[in-house]
Short mmCIF file of C-alpha atoms and ligand atoms in Angstrom, two decimals:
data_model
loop_
_atom_site.label_atom_id
_atom_site.label_comp_id
_atom_site.label_asym_id
_atom_site.label_seq_id
_atom_site.Cartn_x
_atom_site.Cartn_y
_atom_site.Cartn_z
CA MET A 159 32.38 -20.22 19.81
CA LYS A 160 28.96 -19.79 18.21
CA LYS A 161 25.96 -18.72 20.27
CA ASN A 162 22.99 -21.09 19.86
CA ILE A 163 19.37 -20.01 19.56
CA ILE A 164 16.30 -22.21 19.29
CA ILE A 165 13.26 -20.95 17.37
CA ILE A 166 10.03 -22.90 17.70
CA GLY A 167 7.85 -22.69 14.59
CA SER A 168 8.73 -22.36 10.93
CA GLY A 169 5.55 -20.62 9.80
CA LEU A 170 5.90 -17.06 8.53
CA SER A 171 7.93 -15.35 11.25
CA GLY A 172 10.22 -18.26 12.22
CA PRO A 173 12.13 -18.52 8.93
CA LEU A 174 12.24 -14.73 8.41
CA LEU A 175 13.66 -14.20 11.89
CA SER A 176 16.18 -16.99 11.28
CA THR A 177 17.33 -15.36 8.05
CA ILE A 178 17.71 -11.96 9.69
CA LEU A 179 19.60 -13.32 12.70
CA SER A 180 21.75 -15.61 10.57
CA LYS A 181 23.51 -12.55 9.12
CA ASN A 182 25.32 -12.50 12.45
CA SER A 183 27.84 -15.23 11.81
CA ASP A 184 28.37 -15.75 15.55
CA LEU A 185 24.88 -17.30 15.79
CA GLN A 186 23.77 -20.88 15.12
CA ILE A 187 19.98 -21.18 14.78
CA SER A 188 17.93 -24.36 15.19
CA VAL A 189 14.28 -24.21 14.17
CA PHE A 190 11.78 -26.88 15.24
CA GLU A 191 8.62 -27.19 13.13
CA ARG A 192 5.85 -29.65 13.91
CA SER A 193 4.66 -30.02 10.28
CA SER A 194 6.42 -31.73 7.41
CA ASP A 195 8.48 -29.74 4.94
CA PRO A 196 5.86 -28.23 2.54
CA ARG A 197 8.48 -28.14 -0.25
CA LYS A 198 8.63 -31.93 -0.15
CA ILE A 199 5.07 -33.05 0.47
CA ASN A 200 3.28 -30.41 -1.61
CA LYS A 201 0.48 -30.33 0.90
CA PHE A 202 -0.13 -27.47 3.24
CA SER A 203 -2.17 -27.44 6.37
CA GLY A 204 -1.79 -23.80 7.37
CA ARG A 205 -4.48 -21.17 7.75
CA SER A 206 -5.79 -18.87 4.98
CA ILE A 207 -4.70 -19.67 1.44
CA ASN A 208 -3.57 -16.17 0.55
CA LEU A 209 -2.66 -13.02 2.44
CA ALA A 210 -2.21 -9.31 1.86
CA LEU A 211 1.39 -8.13 2.12
CA SER A 212 1.99 -4.42 2.63
CA ARG A 213 4.74 -1.92 3.46
CA ARG A 214 5.83 -3.13 6.91
CA GLY A 215 6.16 -6.70 5.70
CA ILE A 216 8.05 -5.60 2.59
CA GLU A 217 10.47 -3.46 4.61
CA ALA A 218 11.25 -6.49 6.80
CA LEU A 219 11.74 -8.74 3.76
CA LYS A 220 14.09 -6.15 2.26
CA TYR A 221 16.02 -5.92 5.52
CA ALA A 222 16.42 -9.71 5.44
CA GLY A 223 17.65 -9.47 1.84
CA VAL A 224 14.96 -11.82 0.53
CA TYR A 225 12.82 -9.36 -1.42
CA ASP A 226 14.27 -10.27 -4.80
CA LYS A 227 12.81 -10.82 -8.28
CA HIS A 228 11.55 -14.29 -7.33
CA PHE A 229 9.76 -12.90 -4.32
CA GLU A 230 8.22 -10.04 -6.30
CA SER A 231 6.97 -12.54 -8.89
CA LEU A 232 4.77 -14.10 -6.19
CA LEU A 233 2.83 -10.86 -5.63
CA ILE A 234 -0.36 -9.53 -7.22
CA PRO A 235 -0.92 -5.81 -6.57
CA MET A 236 -4.37 -4.74 -5.34
CA HIS A 237 -4.95 -1.00 -5.69
CA GLY A 238 -8.23 -0.69 -3.84
CA ARG A 239 -11.51 -2.30 -2.90
CA SER A 240 -14.04 -3.41 -5.49
CA ILE A 241 -17.33 -3.19 -3.64
CA HIS A 242 -20.05 -5.58 -4.83
CA SER A 243 -23.51 -4.28 -3.94
CA ILE A 244 -26.41 -6.60 -3.24
CA ASP A 245 -27.72 -6.08 -6.78
CA GLY A 246 -24.41 -6.89 -8.39
CA GLU A 247 -23.16 -3.36 -9.07
CA ILE A 248 -19.38 -2.94 -8.60
CA THR A 249 -17.76 0.31 -7.44
CA PHE A 250 -14.07 0.92 -6.84
CA GLN A 251 -12.64 2.62 -3.74
CA PRO A 252 -8.86 3.25 -3.99
CA TYR A 253 -6.65 2.45 -1.00
CA GLY A 254 -4.72 5.67 -1.24
CA ASN A 255 -4.00 8.84 -3.18
CA LYS A 256 -0.60 7.79 -4.54
CA ASP A 257 0.42 5.26 -7.20
CA GLU A 258 2.50 3.32 -4.70
CA HIS A 259 -0.47 2.86 -2.36
CA TYR A 260 -1.39 -0.74 -3.05
CA ILE A 261 -1.28 -4.00 -1.12
CA ASN A 262 -0.24 -7.37 -2.53
CA SER A 263 -1.99 -10.71 -2.61
CA VAL A 264 0.41 -13.58 -1.96
CA SER A 265 0.03 -17.31 -1.41
CA ARG A 266 0.77 -18.37 2.17
CA LEU A 267 2.28 -21.62 0.92
CA GLU A 268 4.60 -19.93 -1.59
CA ILE A 269 5.79 -17.26 0.83
CA ASN A 270 6.37 -19.94 3.48
CA LYS A 271 8.36 -22.15 1.10
CA ALA A 272 10.43 -19.20 -0.16
CA LEU A 273 11.26 -18.02 3.37
CA MET A 274 12.34 -21.51 4.44
CA SER A 275 14.63 -21.84 1.43
CA TYR A 276 16.21 -18.43 2.04
CA ALA A 277 16.79 -19.31 5.70
CA GLU A 278 18.41 -22.65 4.90
CA LYS A 279 20.68 -21.07 2.30
CA MET A 280 22.32 -18.99 5.03
CA GLY A 281 24.33 -21.96 6.30
CA ASN A 282 23.85 -21.34 10.02
CA VAL A 283 20.10 -22.13 10.09
CA ASP A 284 18.91 -25.69 10.54
CA ILE A 285 15.14 -26.28 10.19
CA LYS A 286 14.05 -29.60 11.67
CA PHE A 287 10.63 -30.69 10.40
CA ASP A 288 8.13 -33.12 11.96
CA MET A 289 9.33 -31.98 15.37
CA GLN A 290 6.45 -31.02 17.58
CA CYS A 291 7.48 -29.28 20.77
CA LYS A 292 4.96 -30.62 23.24
CA GLN A 293 5.99 -28.65 26.29
CA ILE A 294 8.63 -26.25 27.43
CA ASP A 295 9.93 -25.45 30.89
CA LEU A 296 12.01 -22.32 30.44
CA LEU A 297 13.04 -21.94 34.08
CA ASN A 298 14.33 -25.51 34.33
CA LYS A 299 15.69 -25.40 30.76
CA LYS A 300 13.80 -28.45 29.46
CA LEU A 301 12.12 -28.91 26.09
CA HIS A 302 9.84 -31.87 25.53
CA ILE A 303 9.98 -32.59 21.84
CA GLN A 304 8.40 -35.56 20.08
CA ASN A 305 9.03 -38.33 22.62
CA GLN A 306 12.11 -37.01 24.29
CA THR A 307 13.08 -34.29 26.72
CA ILE A 308 16.16 -32.27 25.88
CA ASP A 309 18.19 -29.84 27.99
CA ILE A 310 18.24 -26.32 26.61
CA ASP A 311 21.45 -24.34 26.94
CA CYS A 312 20.38 -21.27 24.97
CA PRO A 313 17.55 -18.74 24.52
CA VAL A 314 14.32 -20.01 22.95
CA ILE A 315 12.16 -17.82 20.71
CA GLY A 316 8.54 -18.88 20.31
CA ALA A 317 7.38 -18.20 16.75
CA ASP A 318 4.80 -20.92 17.19
CA GLY A 319 1.59 -19.05 16.45
CA TYR A 320 -1.43 -18.21 18.56
CA ARG A 321 -1.42 -21.50 20.47
CA SER A 322 2.21 -20.95 21.46
CA ILE A 323 3.69 -23.27 24.07
CA VAL A 324 6.33 -20.63 24.82
CA SER A 325 3.74 -17.95 25.63
CA LYS A 326 1.82 -20.50 27.68
CA ASN A 327 4.90 -21.31 29.74
CA ILE A 328 5.74 -17.61 30.22
CA SER A 329 2.19 -16.95 31.41
CA GLU A 330 2.50 -19.80 33.93
CA ILE A 331 5.83 -18.47 35.19
CA THR A 332 4.60 -14.88 35.46
CA ASN A 333 1.21 -15.86 36.80
CA THR A 334 -0.54 -13.93 34.04
CA GLU A 335 -3.42 -14.94 31.77
CA LEU A 336 -3.34 -15.19 28.00
CA ASP A 337 -6.19 -12.97 26.86
CA TYR A 338 -7.94 -14.65 23.91
CA VAL A 339 -10.37 -12.30 22.17
CA ASN A 340 -13.03 -14.44 20.53
CA ILE A 341 -15.43 -12.74 18.20
CA GLU A 342 -18.72 -14.39 17.44
CA HIS A 343 -17.93 -14.61 13.72
CA SER A 344 -16.04 -17.38 11.90
CA TYR A 345 -14.72 -17.75 8.36
CA LYS A 346 -14.78 -20.19 5.49
CA GLU A 347 -12.83 -20.22 2.24
CA LEU A 348 -14.49 -20.75 -1.16
CA THR A 349 -12.91 -20.66 -4.62
CA ILE A 350 -13.70 -18.68 -7.75
CA GLY A 351 -11.83 -20.63 -10.41
CA PRO A 352 -10.47 -19.30 -13.72
CA LYS A 353 -12.71 -19.22 -16.79
CA ASN A 354 -11.13 -19.97 -20.17
CA GLY A 355 -7.76 -19.45 -18.52
CA GLU A 356 -8.66 -15.94 -17.33
CA TYR A 357 -9.63 -14.23 -14.09
CA GLN A 358 -13.38 -13.92 -13.64
CA LEU A 359 -12.99 -10.63 -11.73
CA ASP A 360 -10.50 -7.75 -11.79
CA PRO A 361 -7.31 -9.26 -10.28
CA ASN A 362 -5.92 -5.91 -9.16
CA SER A 363 -8.39 -5.18 -6.43
CA LEU A 364 -9.57 -6.78 -3.24
CA HIS A 365 -13.22 -7.67 -3.77
CA ILE A 366 -15.70 -7.13 -0.96
CA TRP A 367 -19.34 -8.08 -0.68
CA PRO A 368 -20.24 -6.01 2.42
CA ARG A 369 -23.55 -7.02 3.95
CA ARG A 370 -23.60 -5.04 7.24
CA ASP A 371 -23.55 -7.98 9.66
CA MET A 372 -21.35 -10.21 7.50
CA MET A 373 -19.14 -9.98 4.42
CA MET A 374 -17.27 -11.94 1.83
CA ILE A 375 -13.91 -10.91 0.39
CA ALA A 376 -11.87 -12.32 -2.52
CA LEU A 377 -8.14 -12.07 -3.16
CA PRO A 378 -6.51 -13.10 -6.47
CA ASN A 379 -4.11 -16.02 -6.90
CA LEU A 380 -1.44 -16.43 -9.57
CA ASP A 381 -3.32 -19.37 -11.16
CA TYR A 382 -6.17 -17.00 -12.23
CA SER A 383 -8.39 -18.09 -9.37
CA PHE A 384 -9.62 -16.09 -6.38
CA THR A 385 -9.84 -17.27 -2.80
CA CYS A 386 -13.03 -15.96 -1.24
CA THR A 387 -13.39 -15.75 2.51
CA LEU A 388 -16.89 -15.59 3.91
CA PHE A 389 -17.09 -14.04 7.38
CA MET A 390 -20.31 -14.43 9.33
CA LYS A 391 -21.77 -15.49 12.64
CA SER A 392 -20.85 -18.93 13.95
CA SER A 393 -24.35 -19.66 15.25
CA GLY A 394 -27.87 -18.22 15.19
CA LYS A 395 -29.81 -16.94 12.17
CA ASN A 396 -27.72 -16.57 8.98
CA SER A 397 -24.76 -18.40 10.45
CA PHE A 398 -22.45 -21.26 9.51
CA GLU A 399 -24.36 -23.50 11.88
CA ASP A 400 -27.71 -22.43 10.47
CA ILE A 401 -26.89 -23.20 6.82
CA ASN A 402 -26.85 -26.97 6.93
CA ASP A 403 -28.29 -28.13 3.60
CA ASN A 404 -28.08 -27.26 -0.09
CA GLN A 405 -31.42 -25.53 -0.20
CA LYS A 406 -30.56 -23.20 2.67
CA LEU A 407 -27.16 -22.58 1.12
CA TYR A 408 -28.57 -21.50 -2.25
CA THR A 409 -31.35 -19.42 -0.70
CA PHE A 410 -28.75 -17.67 1.46
CA PHE A 411 -26.45 -17.03 -1.50
CA GLU A 412 -29.32 -15.88 -3.75
CA GLN A 413 -30.34 -13.37 -1.12
CA ASN A 414 -26.88 -12.11 -0.23
CA PHE A 415 -24.23 -12.97 -2.82
CA ASN A 416 -26.25 -13.71 -5.94
CA ASP A 417 -23.59 -12.49 -8.38
CA THR A 418 -21.10 -15.03 -7.03
CA ILE A 419 -23.24 -18.14 -7.66
CA PRO A 420 -22.11 -18.51 -11.30
CA LEU A 421 -18.51 -17.75 -10.27
CA ILE A 422 -18.06 -20.26 -7.44
CA GLU A 423 -18.19 -23.49 -9.37
CA ASN A 424 -18.11 -25.89 -6.42
CA LEU A 425 -20.14 -23.87 -3.96
CA GLU A 426 -21.78 -26.82 -2.19
CA ASN A 427 -18.57 -28.75 -1.92
CA ASP A 428 -16.52 -25.74 -0.77
CA PHE A 429 -19.13 -24.69 1.75
CA PHE A 430 -19.77 -28.07 3.32
CA GLU A 431 -16.31 -29.65 2.99
CA ASN A 432 -13.97 -26.75 3.80
CA PRO A 433 -13.34 -26.15 7.50
CA THR A 434 -14.94 -23.25 9.35
CA GLY A 435 -12.12 -21.24 10.90
CA LYS A 436 -12.28 -19.36 14.18
CA LEU A 437 -11.31 -15.71 14.35
CA ILE A 438 -8.98 -15.24 17.25
CA GLY A 439 -7.20 -12.26 18.70
CA LEU A 440 -4.62 -12.74 21.43
CA ARG A 441 -3.10 -10.34 23.92
CA VAL A 442 -0.14 -11.87 25.72
CA PRO A 443 0.61 -9.79 28.83
CA ILE A 444 4.32 -10.73 29.11
CA TRP A 445 6.43 -11.89 26.16
CA THR A 446 9.73 -12.61 27.91
CA CYS A 447 11.27 -14.87 30.50
CA GLU A 448 14.61 -13.51 31.73
CA ASP A 449 17.37 -14.46 29.26
CA LYS A 450 15.59 -17.73 28.51
CA GLY A 451 12.61 -17.06 26.31
CA LEU A 452 10.75 -14.62 24.08
CA SER A 453 7.51 -14.80 22.09
CA ILE A 454 7.25 -13.18 18.69
CA GLY A 455 4.65 -12.85 15.90
CA ASP A 456 1.24 -14.42 16.51
CA ALA A 457 2.63 -16.18 19.57
CA ALA A 458 2.83 -12.75 21.21
CA HIS A 459 -0.04 -10.89 19.56
CA ALA A 460 -2.43 -12.64 17.19
CA THR A 461 -4.98 -10.36 15.57
CA VAL A 462 -8.19 -10.80 13.60
CA PRO A 463 -7.50 -10.55 9.85
CA PHE A 464 -9.51 -7.42 8.96
CA TYR A 465 -6.59 -5.06 8.48
CA GLY A 466 -4.49 -7.70 6.71
CA GLN A 467 -1.70 -6.95 9.18
CA GLY A 468 -1.02 -10.09 11.27
CA MET A 469 1.79 -11.33 9.04
CA ASN A 470 3.00 -7.79 8.36
CA ALA A 471 3.22 -7.09 12.08
CA SER A 472 4.99 -10.41 12.66
CA PHE A 473 7.52 -9.54 9.96
CA GLU A 474 7.95 -6.10 11.52
CA ASP A 475 8.72 -7.85 14.85
CA CYS A 476 11.51 -9.78 13.12
CA HIS A 477 12.84 -6.59 11.52
CA ILE A 478 12.88 -4.64 14.79
CA PHE A 479 14.32 -7.53 16.82
CA GLY A 480 17.02 -8.12 14.19
CA GLN A 481 17.98 -4.44 14.21
CA MET A 482 18.12 -4.38 18.01
CA TYR A 483 20.31 -7.47 18.07
CA ARG A 484 22.70 -6.00 15.53
CA GLU A 485 22.89 -2.53 17.03
CA LYS A 486 22.56 -3.15 20.75
CA PHE A 487 23.31 -6.72 21.78
CA SER A 488 26.20 -6.92 24.20
CA GLY A 489 25.76 -10.46 25.47
CA ASN A 490 22.74 -9.72 27.66
CA TRP A 491 19.72 -11.60 26.24
CA ALA A 492 17.45 -10.58 29.10
CA ALA A 493 18.04 -6.88 28.35
CA LEU A 494 17.48 -7.39 24.62
CA PHE A 495 14.25 -9.36 25.13
CA SER A 496 12.97 -6.80 27.59
CA GLU A 497 13.74 -3.84 25.34
CA PHE A 498 12.05 -5.53 22.39
CA TYR A 499 8.95 -6.35 24.42
CA HIS A 500 8.66 -2.84 25.85
CA SER A 501 9.11 -1.21 22.46
CA ARG A 502 6.52 -3.42 20.77
CA LYS A 503 3.76 -4.29 23.21
CA LYS A 504 1.66 -1.13 22.85
CA ASP A 505 1.79 -1.41 19.06
CA ALA A 506 0.61 -5.01 19.19
CA ASP A 507 -2.31 -4.01 21.42
CA ALA A 508 -3.14 -1.12 19.08
CA LEU A 509 -3.15 -3.43 16.06
CA LEU A 510 -5.80 -5.65 17.60
CA ASP A 511 -7.99 -2.60 18.27
CA LEU A 512 -7.44 -1.33 14.72
CA SER A 513 -8.26 -4.74 13.24
CA LEU A 514 -11.44 -5.23 15.24
CA ASP A 515 -12.58 -1.77 14.18
CA ASN A 516 -11.79 -2.38 10.53
CA TYR A 517 -14.24 -5.29 10.41
CA ARG A 518 -17.03 -2.74 10.87
CA VAL A 519 -15.49 -0.53 8.17
CA MET A 520 -15.26 -3.38 5.66
CA ARG A 521 -18.64 -5.02 6.17
CA ASN A 522 -20.63 -1.85 6.87
CA ASP A 523 -19.03 1.60 6.50
CA VAL A 524 -17.83 1.13 2.90
CA LEU A 525 -21.52 1.14 1.93
CA ASP A 526 -22.19 4.53 3.50
CA GLU A 527 -22.07 7.83 1.67
CA LYS A 528 -20.57 9.56 4.71
CA HIS A 529 -17.66 7.12 4.88
CA ILE A 530 -16.94 7.56 1.17
CA LYS A 531 -16.98 11.35 1.53
CA LYS A 532 -14.68 11.19 4.54
CA GLN A 533 -12.28 8.97 2.65
CA LYS A 534 -12.15 11.40 -0.29
CA LEU A 535 -11.68 14.34 2.05
CA SER A 536 -8.88 12.54 3.87
CA PHE A 537 -7.01 12.17 0.55
CA GLN A 538 -7.53 15.89 -0.12
CA LEU A 539 -6.21 16.80 3.33
CA ASN A 540 -3.20 14.57 2.80
CA ASN A 541 -2.49 16.31 -0.52
CA ASP A 542 -2.75 19.76 1.10
CA PHE A 543 -1.16 19.00 4.50
CA PRO A 544 1.07 16.00 3.80
CA ASP A 545 3.19 16.42 6.93
CA TYR A 546 0.20 16.53 9.22
CA PHE A 547 -2.69 14.50 7.89
CA ILE A 548 -2.14 10.91 6.74
CA PRO A 549 -5.28 8.79 6.26
CA LEU A 550 -5.50 5.96 8.80
CA TYR A 551 -5.43 3.15 6.22
CA THR A 552 -2.33 4.76 4.68
CA MET A 553 -0.57 5.00 8.05
CA VAL A 554 -1.25 1.34 8.77
CA SER A 555 -0.62 -0.18 5.36
CA PHE A 556 1.77 2.14 3.53
CA THR A 557 4.04 3.54 6.24
CA THR A 558 5.95 2.17 9.21
CA ILE A 559 4.42 4.66 11.65
CA PRO A 560 3.98 2.64 14.87
CA TYR A 561 0.49 1.12 15.12
CA ALA A 562 -0.18 2.87 18.45
CA THR A 563 0.61 6.26 16.89
CA ALA A 564 -1.59 5.44 13.89
CA LEU A 565 -4.45 4.49 16.20
CA GLU A 566 -4.11 7.66 18.24
CA ARG A 567 -3.79 10.01 15.26
CA GLY A 568 -6.52 8.16 13.37
CA TYR A 569 -8.92 8.91 16.19
CA ILE A 570 -8.09 12.64 16.16
CA GLN A 571 -8.26 12.76 12.36
CA ASP A 572 -11.66 11.12 12.40
CA LYS A 573 -12.96 13.86 14.68
CA ILE A 574 -11.51 16.49 12.32
CA LEU A 575 -13.17 14.80 9.34
CA ASP A 576 -16.48 14.70 11.19
CA GLU A 577 -16.23 18.40 11.84
CA LEU A 578 -15.31 19.25 8.24
CA ILE A 579 -17.69 17.04 6.39
CA ASN A 580 -20.66 19.02 5.19
CA VAL A 581 -23.71 18.45 3.10
CA ASN A 582 -22.90 20.59 0.08
CA ASP A 583 -19.50 18.98 -0.54
CA ILE A 584 -17.56 22.25 -0.57
CA TYR A 585 -14.01 21.82 0.66
CA ASP A 586 -13.08 24.53 3.15
CA LYS A 587 -9.29 24.69 3.11
CA GLN A 588 -9.01 27.48 5.69
CA LYS A 589 -11.17 25.70 8.23
CA SER A 590 -9.27 22.48 7.57
CA GLU A 591 -5.95 24.19 8.17
CA LYS A 592 -7.18 25.69 11.42
CA LEU A 593 -8.36 22.36 12.78
CA ILE A 594 -5.34 20.41 11.59
CA PHE A 595 -2.82 22.86 13.05
CA LYS A 596 -4.79 22.95 16.29
CA TYR A 597 -5.06 19.20 16.86
CA LEU A 598 -2.21 17.53 14.96
CA THR A 599 1.56 17.80 15.19
CA PRO A 600 3.63 17.28 12.03
CA ILE A 601 4.66 13.69 11.45
CA GLY A 602 6.17 13.92 7.97
CA ASN A 603 4.88 12.41 4.78
CA ILE A 604 6.54 9.02 5.22
C1 FAD B 45 -8.18 -16.06 7.66
C2 FAD B 45 -6.90 -15.32 7.91
C3 FAD B 45 -6.48 -14.37 7.02
C4 FAD B 45 -5.31 -13.65 7.24
N1 FAD B 45 -4.94 -12.69 6.35
C5 FAD B 45 -3.83 -11.95 6.58
C6 FAD B 45 -3.44 -10.95 5.65
O1 FAD B 45 -4.09 -10.72 4.63
N2 FAD B 45 -2.31 -10.23 5.92
C7 FAD B 45 -1.58 -10.43 7.05
O2 FAD B 45 -0.58 -9.72 7.25
N3 FAD B 45 -1.92 -11.39 7.94
C8 FAD B 45 -3.02 -12.15 7.74
N4 FAD B 45 -3.37 -13.13 8.62
C9 FAD B 45 -2.55 -13.33 9.83
C10 FAD B 45 -1.34 -14.23 9.57
O3 FAD B 45 -1.77 -15.48 9.09
C11 FAD B 45 -0.56 -14.43 10.87
O4 FAD B 45 -0.37 -13.21 11.52
C12 FAD B 45 0.80 -15.07 10.57
O5 FAD B 45 0.61 -16.37 10.06
C13 FAD B 45 1.66 -15.11 11.84
O6 FAD B 45 2.86 -15.77 11.56
P1 FAD B 45 3.58 -16.61 12.70
O7 FAD B 45 4.79 -17.18 12.07
O8 FAD B 45 3.74 -15.79 13.91
O9 FAD B 45 2.57 -17.78 13.07
P2 FAD B 45 2.10 -18.97 12.14
O10 FAD B 45 2.08 -18.56 10.73
O11 FAD B 45 0.85 -19.50 12.75
O12 FAD B 45 3.26 -20.06 12.28
C14 FAD B 45 3.45 -20.83 13.44
C15 FAD B 45 4.26 -22.06 13.06
O13 FAD B 45 4.62 -22.75 14.24
C16 FAD B 45 4.36 -24.13 14.08
N5 FAD B 45 4.09 -24.65 15.42
C17 FAD B 45 3.06 -24.32 16.22
N6 FAD B 45 3.15 -24.97 17.40
C18 FAD B 45 4.28 -25.71 17.33
C19 FAD B 45 4.92 -26.59 18.25
N7 FAD B 45 4.41 -26.82 19.45
N8 FAD B 45 6.08 -27.19 17.87
C20 FAD B 45 6.61 -26.94 16.63
N9 FAD B 45 6.04 -26.13 15.73
C21 FAD B 45 4.89 -25.51 16.07
C22 FAD B 45 3.16 -24.19 13.15
O14 FAD B 45 3.06 -25.43 12.50
C23 FAD B 45 3.47 -23.05 12.19
O15 FAD B 45 4.28 -23.47 11.13
C24 FAD B 45 -4.53 -13.89 8.41
C25 FAD B 45 -4.94 -14.87 9.32
C26 FAD B 45 -6.12 -15.58 9.07
C27 FAD B 45 -6.55 -16.61 10.06
#
């Protein structure tokens, strides 16, 4: 007889997890999604329009067997950051020191649609749309869905995002508090359309307008447009609340993002009509409830978007959980859930710390000479000591080194860089070797 599983949420992690688990033919997977099927209504109400996909996400997609030619055709490689200075000058900072060190811009809608179709093709995955799960009671095995309450006779996995009802119920059961990390900045999306059927900026980089206490970024789309995301304070001077008429909007843009005014055709409309999104991080203390429930993806660990890793980490969850199921499951769901949670929790916490820190790097540090020098030196050290020194951004985006290890080593490496960086730009290989061998253990050039 088949073993049933319920997954709540068919966003990014729900359908990928379904596809991975469906390879086990003894499983029958039901997915409940509150929204309508985006392949049928052609309207999407999710968050950000496009996302950066990197190594961890790609490894998970490959493991699921969905990283095929169609999937690759959805991706636009971005090899580094194009930094737009306040007077319109553009400089390029590469993401890494190897050709394969690039991230990929991808449409959230397209990736979501593709993942749903792959999942449904498996035969033992049934996605039920327009099914909002209003409440769950894991201990008493009840799920309140639409207007009815159903009895649950199987494990439930919450892939229902940062407002997860599964995580909420687990926190009630375990008497723990969901720790929402609110930062005082919000975001808004604006569009740079195509001009004469062409991109108006280089499509193979992630564009940043760093302005110390705020920033704008732009990622390319396949239709020759860019989606810009403006991050700044929610209230106070120079904030979303503060800019409340056209005159203030144009004065603000002239002062801060002047080169984008001719590029963003519908600036007023985009700014005043598009929603202002909140930036939310979430630490969920406990992700499991016996053999009854587990939270995964943003439901377990939402992060702020500054490392472009929320989706990648969620996909990595699916990959790791799928591997554990395949290699270790012996009928004991509680043991599997617990092992997954214990193996993953510290990495989820580390990712939030890394992401919060990278906001400062993107809006501020990229402008500083010292940061640029340290970045160049870190590439040099990686070339000379590849088994020991891997730049932090590389560890996070281009390897599968656990986030907690990346955070820890990144901290040590930063101290080494601080000690090595000197005014006359002369690279001291001997001193570097001494410090690296003293403070770092080999990790391999993964
Ligand atoms: C502005 C912004 C930019 C980002 N950029 C990046 C990036 O560049 N790279 C990256 O890796 N990550 C990025 N992220 C993070 C990424 O969006 C999330 O980490 C990712 O969406 C998590 O996937 P998920 O499936 O866990 O949750 P979600 O994608 O939120 O999916 C949850 C699903 O559950 C459904 N649902 C929720 N509640 C219920 C319910 N009660 N009943 C039924 N269904 C329900 C929702 O409708 C949704 O379909 C960004 C996030 C933001 C906000």
